[in-house]
Tab-separated table of C-alpha atoms and ligand atoms in Angstrom:
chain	number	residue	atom	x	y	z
A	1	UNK	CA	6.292	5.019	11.277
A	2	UNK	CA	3.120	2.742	11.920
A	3	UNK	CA	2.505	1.277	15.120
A	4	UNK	CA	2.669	-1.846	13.542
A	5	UNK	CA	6.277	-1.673	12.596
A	6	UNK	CA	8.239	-3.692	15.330
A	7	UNK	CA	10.472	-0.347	16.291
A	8	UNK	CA	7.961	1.471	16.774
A	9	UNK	CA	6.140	-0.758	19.665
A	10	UNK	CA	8.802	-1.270	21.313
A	11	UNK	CA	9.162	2.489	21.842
A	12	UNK	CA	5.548	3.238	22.689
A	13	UNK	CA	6.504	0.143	25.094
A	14	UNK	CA	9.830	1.827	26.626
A	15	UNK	CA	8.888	4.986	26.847
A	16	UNK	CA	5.395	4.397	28.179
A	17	UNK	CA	7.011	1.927	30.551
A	18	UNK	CA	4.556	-0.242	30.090
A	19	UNK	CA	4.717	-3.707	31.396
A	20	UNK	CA	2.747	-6.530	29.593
A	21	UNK	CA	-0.020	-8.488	31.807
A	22	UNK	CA	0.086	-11.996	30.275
A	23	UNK	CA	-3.516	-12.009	32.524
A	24	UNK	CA	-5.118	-9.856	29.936
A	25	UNK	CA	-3.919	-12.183	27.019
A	26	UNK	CA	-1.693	-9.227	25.731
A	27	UNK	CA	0.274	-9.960	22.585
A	28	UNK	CA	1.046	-6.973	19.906
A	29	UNK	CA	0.633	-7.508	16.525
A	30	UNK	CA	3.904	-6.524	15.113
A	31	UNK	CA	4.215	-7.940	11.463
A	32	UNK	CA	2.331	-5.407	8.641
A	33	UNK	CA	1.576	-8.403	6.364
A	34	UNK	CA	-0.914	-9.920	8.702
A	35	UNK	CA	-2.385	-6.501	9.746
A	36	UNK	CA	-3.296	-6.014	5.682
A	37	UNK	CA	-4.233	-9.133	5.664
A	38	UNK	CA	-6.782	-8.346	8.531
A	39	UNK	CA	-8.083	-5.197	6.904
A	40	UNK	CA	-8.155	-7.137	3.174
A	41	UNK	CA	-10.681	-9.955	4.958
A	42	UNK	CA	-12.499	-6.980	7.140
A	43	UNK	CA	-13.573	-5.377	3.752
A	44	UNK	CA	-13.952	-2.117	4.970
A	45	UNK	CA	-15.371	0.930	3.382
A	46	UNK	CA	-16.035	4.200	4.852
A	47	UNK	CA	-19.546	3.618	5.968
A	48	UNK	CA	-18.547	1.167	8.352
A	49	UNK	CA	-18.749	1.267	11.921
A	50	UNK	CA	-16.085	-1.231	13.618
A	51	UNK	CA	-15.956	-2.417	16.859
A	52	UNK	CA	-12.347	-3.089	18.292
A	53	UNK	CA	-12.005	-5.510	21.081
A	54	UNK	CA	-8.986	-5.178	22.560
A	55	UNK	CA	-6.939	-2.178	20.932
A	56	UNK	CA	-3.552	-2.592	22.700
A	57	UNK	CA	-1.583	0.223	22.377
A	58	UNK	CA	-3.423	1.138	18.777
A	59	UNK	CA	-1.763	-0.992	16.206
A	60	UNK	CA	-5.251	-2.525	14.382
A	61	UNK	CA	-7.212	0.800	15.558
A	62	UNK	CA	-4.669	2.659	13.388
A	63	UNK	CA	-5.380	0.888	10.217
A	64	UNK	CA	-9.123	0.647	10.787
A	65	UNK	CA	-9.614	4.194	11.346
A	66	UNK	CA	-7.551	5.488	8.113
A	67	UNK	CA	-10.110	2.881	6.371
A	68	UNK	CA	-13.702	2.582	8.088
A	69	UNK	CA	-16.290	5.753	8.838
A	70	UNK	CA	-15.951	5.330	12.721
A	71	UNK	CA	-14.373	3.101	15.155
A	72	UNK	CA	-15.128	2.137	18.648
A	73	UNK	CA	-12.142	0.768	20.472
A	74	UNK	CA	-12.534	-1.200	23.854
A	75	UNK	CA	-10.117	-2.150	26.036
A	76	UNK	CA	-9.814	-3.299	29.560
A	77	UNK	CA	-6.298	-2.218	30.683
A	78	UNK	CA	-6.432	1.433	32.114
A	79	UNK	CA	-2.761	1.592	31.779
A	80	UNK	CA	-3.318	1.513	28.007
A	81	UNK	CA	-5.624	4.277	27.732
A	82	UNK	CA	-3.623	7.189	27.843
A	83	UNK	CA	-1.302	5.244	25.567
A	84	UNK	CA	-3.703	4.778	23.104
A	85	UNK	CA	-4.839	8.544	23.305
A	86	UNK	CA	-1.531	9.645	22.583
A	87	UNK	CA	-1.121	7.381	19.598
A	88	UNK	CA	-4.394	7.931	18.061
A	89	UNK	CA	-5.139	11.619	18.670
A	90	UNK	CA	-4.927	12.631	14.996
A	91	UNK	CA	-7.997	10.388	14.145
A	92	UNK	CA	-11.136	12.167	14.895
A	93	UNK	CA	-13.359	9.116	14.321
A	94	UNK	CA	-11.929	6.889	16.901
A	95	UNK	CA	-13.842	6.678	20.487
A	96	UNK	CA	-12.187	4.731	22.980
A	97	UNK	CA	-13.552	2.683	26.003
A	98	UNK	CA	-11.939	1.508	28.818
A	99	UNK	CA	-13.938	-1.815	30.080
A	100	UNK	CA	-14.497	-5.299	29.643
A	101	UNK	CA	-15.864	-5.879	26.706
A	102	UNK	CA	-17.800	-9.150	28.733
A	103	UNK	CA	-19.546	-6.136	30.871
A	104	UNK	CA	-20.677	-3.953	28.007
A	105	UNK	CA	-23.852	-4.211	26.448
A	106	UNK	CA	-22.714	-4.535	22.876
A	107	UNK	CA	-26.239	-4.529	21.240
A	108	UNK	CA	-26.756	-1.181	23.085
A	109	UNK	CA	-23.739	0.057	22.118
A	110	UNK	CA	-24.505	-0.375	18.440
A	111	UNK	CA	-27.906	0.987	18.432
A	112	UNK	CA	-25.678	4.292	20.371
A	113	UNK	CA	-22.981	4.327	17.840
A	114	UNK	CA	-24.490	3.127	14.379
A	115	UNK	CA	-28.328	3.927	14.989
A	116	UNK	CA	-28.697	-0.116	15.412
A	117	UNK	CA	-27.577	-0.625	12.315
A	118	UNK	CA	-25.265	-3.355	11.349
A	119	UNK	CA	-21.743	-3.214	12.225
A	120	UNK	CA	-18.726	-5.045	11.868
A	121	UNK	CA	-16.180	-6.154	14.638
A	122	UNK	CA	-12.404	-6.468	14.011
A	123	UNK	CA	-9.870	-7.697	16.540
A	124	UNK	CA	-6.649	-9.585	17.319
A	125	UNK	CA	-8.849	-11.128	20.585
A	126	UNK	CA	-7.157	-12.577	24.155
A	127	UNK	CA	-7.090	-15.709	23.924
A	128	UNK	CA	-8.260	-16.721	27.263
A	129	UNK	CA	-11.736	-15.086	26.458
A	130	UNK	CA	-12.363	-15.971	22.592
A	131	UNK	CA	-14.854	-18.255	22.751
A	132	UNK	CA	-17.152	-16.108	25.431
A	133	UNK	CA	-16.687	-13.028	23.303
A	134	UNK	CA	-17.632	-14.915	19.918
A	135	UNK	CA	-20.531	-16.218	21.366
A	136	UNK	CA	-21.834	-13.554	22.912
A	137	UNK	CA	-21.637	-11.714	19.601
A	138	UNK	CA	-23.557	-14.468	17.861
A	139	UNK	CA	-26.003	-14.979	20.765
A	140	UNK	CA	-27.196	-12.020	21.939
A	141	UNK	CA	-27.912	-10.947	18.192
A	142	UNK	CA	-25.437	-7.859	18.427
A	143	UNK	CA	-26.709	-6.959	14.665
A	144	UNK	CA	-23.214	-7.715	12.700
A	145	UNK	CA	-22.335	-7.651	9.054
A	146	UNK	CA	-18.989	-9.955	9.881
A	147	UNK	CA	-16.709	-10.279	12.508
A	148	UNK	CA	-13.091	-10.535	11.789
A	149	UNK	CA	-10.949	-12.086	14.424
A	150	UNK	CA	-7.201	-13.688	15.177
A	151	UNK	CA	-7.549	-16.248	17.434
A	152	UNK	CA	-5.539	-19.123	18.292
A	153	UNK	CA	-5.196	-21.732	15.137
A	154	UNK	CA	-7.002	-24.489	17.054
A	155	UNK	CA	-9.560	-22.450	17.536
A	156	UNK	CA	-10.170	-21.168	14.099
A	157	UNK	CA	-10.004	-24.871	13.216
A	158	UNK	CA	-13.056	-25.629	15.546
A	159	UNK	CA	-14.733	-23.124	13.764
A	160	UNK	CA	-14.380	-24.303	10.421
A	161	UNK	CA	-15.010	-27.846	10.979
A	162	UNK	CA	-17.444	-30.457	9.949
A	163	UNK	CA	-19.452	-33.479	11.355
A	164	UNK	CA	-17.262	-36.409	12.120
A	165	UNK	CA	-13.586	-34.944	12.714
A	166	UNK	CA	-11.684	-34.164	15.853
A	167	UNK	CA	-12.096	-30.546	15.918
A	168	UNK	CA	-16.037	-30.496	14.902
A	169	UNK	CA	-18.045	-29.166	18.035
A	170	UNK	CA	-20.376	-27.290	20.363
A	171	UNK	CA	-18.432	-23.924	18.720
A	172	UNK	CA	-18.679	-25.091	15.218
A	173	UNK	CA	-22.398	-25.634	14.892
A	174	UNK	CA	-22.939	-22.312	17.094
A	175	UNK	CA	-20.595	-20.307	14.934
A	176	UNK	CA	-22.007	-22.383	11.381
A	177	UNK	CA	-26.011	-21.265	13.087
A	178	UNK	CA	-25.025	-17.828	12.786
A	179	UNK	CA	-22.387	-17.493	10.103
A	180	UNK	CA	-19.904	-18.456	7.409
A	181	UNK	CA	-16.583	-19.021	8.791
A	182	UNK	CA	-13.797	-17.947	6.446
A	183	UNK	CA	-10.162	-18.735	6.934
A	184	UNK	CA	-7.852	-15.895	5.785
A	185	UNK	CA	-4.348	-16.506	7.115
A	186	UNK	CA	-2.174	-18.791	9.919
A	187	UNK	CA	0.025	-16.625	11.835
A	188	UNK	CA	3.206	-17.860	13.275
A	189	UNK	CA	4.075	-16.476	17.059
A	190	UNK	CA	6.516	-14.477	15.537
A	191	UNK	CA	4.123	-11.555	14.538
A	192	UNK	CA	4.195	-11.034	18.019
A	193	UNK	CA	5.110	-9.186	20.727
A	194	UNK	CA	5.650	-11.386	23.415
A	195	UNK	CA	5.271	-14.260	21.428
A	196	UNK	CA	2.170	-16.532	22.019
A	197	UNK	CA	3.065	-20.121	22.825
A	198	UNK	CA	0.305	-21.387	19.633
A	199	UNK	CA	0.355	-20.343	16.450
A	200	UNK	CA	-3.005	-17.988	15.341
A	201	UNK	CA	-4.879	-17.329	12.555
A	202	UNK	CA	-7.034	-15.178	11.009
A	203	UNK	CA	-10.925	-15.843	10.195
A	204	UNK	CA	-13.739	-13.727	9.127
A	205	UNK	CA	-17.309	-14.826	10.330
A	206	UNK	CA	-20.036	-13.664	8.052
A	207	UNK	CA	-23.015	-13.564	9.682
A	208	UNK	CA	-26.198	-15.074	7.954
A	209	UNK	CA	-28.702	-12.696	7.523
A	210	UNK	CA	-31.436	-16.049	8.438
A	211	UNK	CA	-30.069	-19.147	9.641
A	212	UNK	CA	-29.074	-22.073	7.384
A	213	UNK	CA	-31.625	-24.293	9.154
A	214	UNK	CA	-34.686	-23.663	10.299
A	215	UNK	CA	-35.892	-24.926	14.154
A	216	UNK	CA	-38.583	-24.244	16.423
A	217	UNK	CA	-36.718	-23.779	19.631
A	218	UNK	CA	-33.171	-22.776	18.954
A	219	UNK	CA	-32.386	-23.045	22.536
A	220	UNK	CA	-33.343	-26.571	22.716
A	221	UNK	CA	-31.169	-27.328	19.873
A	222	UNK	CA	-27.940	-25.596	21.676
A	223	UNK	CA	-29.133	-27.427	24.836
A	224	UNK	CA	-29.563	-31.277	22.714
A	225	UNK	CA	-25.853	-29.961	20.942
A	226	UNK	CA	-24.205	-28.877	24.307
A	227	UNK	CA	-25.573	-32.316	25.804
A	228	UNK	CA	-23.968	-34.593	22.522
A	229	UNK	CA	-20.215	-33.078	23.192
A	230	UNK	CA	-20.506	-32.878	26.818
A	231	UNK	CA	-19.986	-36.564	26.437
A	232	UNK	CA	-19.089	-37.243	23.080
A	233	UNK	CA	-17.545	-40.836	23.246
A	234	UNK	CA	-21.559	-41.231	24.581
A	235	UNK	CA	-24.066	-42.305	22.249
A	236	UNK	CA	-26.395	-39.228	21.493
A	237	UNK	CA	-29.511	-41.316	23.738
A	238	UNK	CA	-27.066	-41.671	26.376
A	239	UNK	CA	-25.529	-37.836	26.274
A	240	UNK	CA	-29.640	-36.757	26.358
A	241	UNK	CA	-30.339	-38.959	29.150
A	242	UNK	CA	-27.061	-38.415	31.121
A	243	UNK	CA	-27.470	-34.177	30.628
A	244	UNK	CA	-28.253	-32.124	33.723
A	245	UNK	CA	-29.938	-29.014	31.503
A	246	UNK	CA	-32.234	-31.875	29.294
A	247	UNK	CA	-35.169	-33.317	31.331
A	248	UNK	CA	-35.846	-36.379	28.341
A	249	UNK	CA	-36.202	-40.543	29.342
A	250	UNK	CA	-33.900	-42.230	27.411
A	251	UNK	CA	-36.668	-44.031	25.797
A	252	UNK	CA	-37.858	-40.298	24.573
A	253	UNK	CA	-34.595	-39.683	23.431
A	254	UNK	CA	-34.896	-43.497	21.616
A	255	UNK	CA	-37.831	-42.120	19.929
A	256	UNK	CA	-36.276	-39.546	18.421
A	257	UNK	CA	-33.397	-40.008	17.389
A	258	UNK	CA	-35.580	-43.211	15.608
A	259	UNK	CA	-37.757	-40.627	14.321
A	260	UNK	CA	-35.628	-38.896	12.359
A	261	UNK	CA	-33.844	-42.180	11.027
A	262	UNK	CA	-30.795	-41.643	12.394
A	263	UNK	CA	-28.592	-45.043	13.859
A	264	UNK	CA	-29.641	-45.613	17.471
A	265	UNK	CA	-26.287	-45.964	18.536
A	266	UNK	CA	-25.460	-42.840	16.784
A	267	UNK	CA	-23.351	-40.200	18.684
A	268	UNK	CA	-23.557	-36.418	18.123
A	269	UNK	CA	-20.411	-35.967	16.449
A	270	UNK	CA	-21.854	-37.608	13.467
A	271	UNK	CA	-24.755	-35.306	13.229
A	272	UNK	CA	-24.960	-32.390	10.838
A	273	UNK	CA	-26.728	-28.656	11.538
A	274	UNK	CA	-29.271	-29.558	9.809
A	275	UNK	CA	-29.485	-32.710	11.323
A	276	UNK	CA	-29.496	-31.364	15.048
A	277	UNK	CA	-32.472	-29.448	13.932
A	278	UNK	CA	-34.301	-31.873	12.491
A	279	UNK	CA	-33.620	-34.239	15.945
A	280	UNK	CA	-34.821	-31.020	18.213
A	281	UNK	CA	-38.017	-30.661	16.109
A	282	UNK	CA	-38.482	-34.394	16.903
A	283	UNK	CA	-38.254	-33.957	20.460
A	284	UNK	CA	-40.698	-31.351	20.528
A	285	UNK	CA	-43.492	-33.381	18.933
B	1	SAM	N1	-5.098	-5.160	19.171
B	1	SAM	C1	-3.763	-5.191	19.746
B	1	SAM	C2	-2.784	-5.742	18.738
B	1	SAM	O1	-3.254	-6.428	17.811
B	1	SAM	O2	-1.597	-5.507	18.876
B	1	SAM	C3	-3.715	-5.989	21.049
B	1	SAM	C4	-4.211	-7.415	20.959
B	1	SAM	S1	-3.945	-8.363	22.419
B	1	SAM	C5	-3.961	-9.988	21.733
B	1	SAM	C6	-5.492	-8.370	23.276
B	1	SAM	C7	-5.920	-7.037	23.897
B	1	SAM	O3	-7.183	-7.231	24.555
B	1	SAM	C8	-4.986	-6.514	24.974
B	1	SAM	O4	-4.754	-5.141	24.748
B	1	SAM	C9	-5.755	-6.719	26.292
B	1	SAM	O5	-5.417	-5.807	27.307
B	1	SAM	C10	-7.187	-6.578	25.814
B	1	SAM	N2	-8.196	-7.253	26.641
B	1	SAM	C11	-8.036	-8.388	27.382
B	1	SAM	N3	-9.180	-8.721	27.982
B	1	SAM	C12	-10.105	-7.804	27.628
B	1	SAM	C13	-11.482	-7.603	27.959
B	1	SAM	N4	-12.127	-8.432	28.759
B	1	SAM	N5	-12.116	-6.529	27.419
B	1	SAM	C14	-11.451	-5.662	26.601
B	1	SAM	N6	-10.157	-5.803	26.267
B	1	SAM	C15	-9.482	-6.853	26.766
């Protein structure tokens, strides 16, 4: 029986007497739909290398080792370790970690584990840490092929969205920068053990092997973006002006915006990738 299969996790569970730390964002995948769905959007082949954030008791490490060339597991929880030993000791390609994956050097532990060659990261993530992880992925330039992650649903929708709607923000022009989001599946709380209080979904990043847009000082656009949905009922001169990290007059900020023939009472939510790197070229100059 898979680890996936609801009977089965609750026996590792029992007979591990293992008690769940809602701190550590802990909730099992137990539906197999959604784990095939995870390894269908994860594309895996045997000359993969996958990094696992967050193995639990081995449910997602399971299916990822019968289908990738090695896996890397990392989880925080000591009390899971042995657990996931036990359950994954007939797979001779599986190393696991215990730490925080926030601690680790990722980019160091690919150039270890894959000679610094690409890799690819699959995980059902905690929730209370999705965003850092995702960006610190993206940011530090961990060199990625895709990165296929449940989160919660409103997160995935931040993700995916586009200039002007609710969910379009600081995350989805950092995640669009760096990749293509793709949405694979909503998952009901159900799937679950305990069951989350959202409902989650399923989205595969593929990185960009260059950047959509192309900007002289990346971190001034992430600064100018930050800035615009710190205060986004702000106009953009007024976010620019107002921001602590941004040392521009408003009448600089006037310019520019002007510059790049955009509405001077335009705010940031209105403005595009492209459009953010057209504004942060104009500040420059
Ligand atoms: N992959 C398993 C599954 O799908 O059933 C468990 C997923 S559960 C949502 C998240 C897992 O991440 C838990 O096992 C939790 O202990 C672990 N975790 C939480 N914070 C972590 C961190 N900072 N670093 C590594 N693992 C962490």
């Amino acid at each position: 029986m898979k680890l996936v299969d609801p009977k089965k996790t609750i026996e590792v569970i029992q007979s591990r007497d293992f008690s769940f730390r809602k701190r550590f964002g802990q909730n099992f995948l137990i539906d197999a739909r959604v784990l095939e769905k995870i390894m269908d959007s994860a594309r895996l082949t045997r000359d993969d290398y996958v990094l696992e954030i967050g193995p639990g008791i081995g449910t997602l490490t399971e299916a990822l080792a019968e289908r990738a060339g090695r896996v890397t597991a990392v989880e925080i929880d000591e009390a899971l370790i042995p657990i996931l030993q036990e359950n994954l000791k007939e797979y001779e390609n599986v190393d696991i970690i215990n730490n925080d994956i926030l601690k680790l050097d990722i980019r160091q532990l690919a150039e270890e584990k894959n000679g610094g060659r690409p890799i690819k990261v699959v995980a059902n993530l905690p929730y209370y840490i999705t965003t850092p992880i995702i960006m610190e992925l993206l940011e530090s330039r961990v060199p990625m092929i895709s990165a296929t992650v449940m989160v919660q649903k409103e997160v995935a929708e931040r993700m995916m969205a586009g200039p002007g709607t609710k969910d379009y923000g600081a995350l989805s022009l950092a995640v669009q920068y760096y990749a293509r989001p793709v949405y694979a599946a909503t998952v009901p709380p159900n799937c679950f053990i305990p069951r989350p209080n959202v409902a989650s979904a399923v989205i595969t990043l593929e990185c960009h092997e260059t950047p959509p847009v192309k900007v002289r000082s990346e971190r001034l656009m992430f600064d100018l973006i930050h800035a615009a949905f710190e205060q986004r009922r702000k106009t953009l001169v007024n976010a620019i002006n107002g921001s602590g990290k941004l040392s521009y007059t408003k009448e600089q900020a006037a310019e520019a915006i002007s510059r790049c023939g955009f509405d001077p009472m335009i705010r940031g939510e209105a403005l595009s990738l492209q459009q953010f790197a057209a504004l942060s070229d104009a500040m420059q100059s």
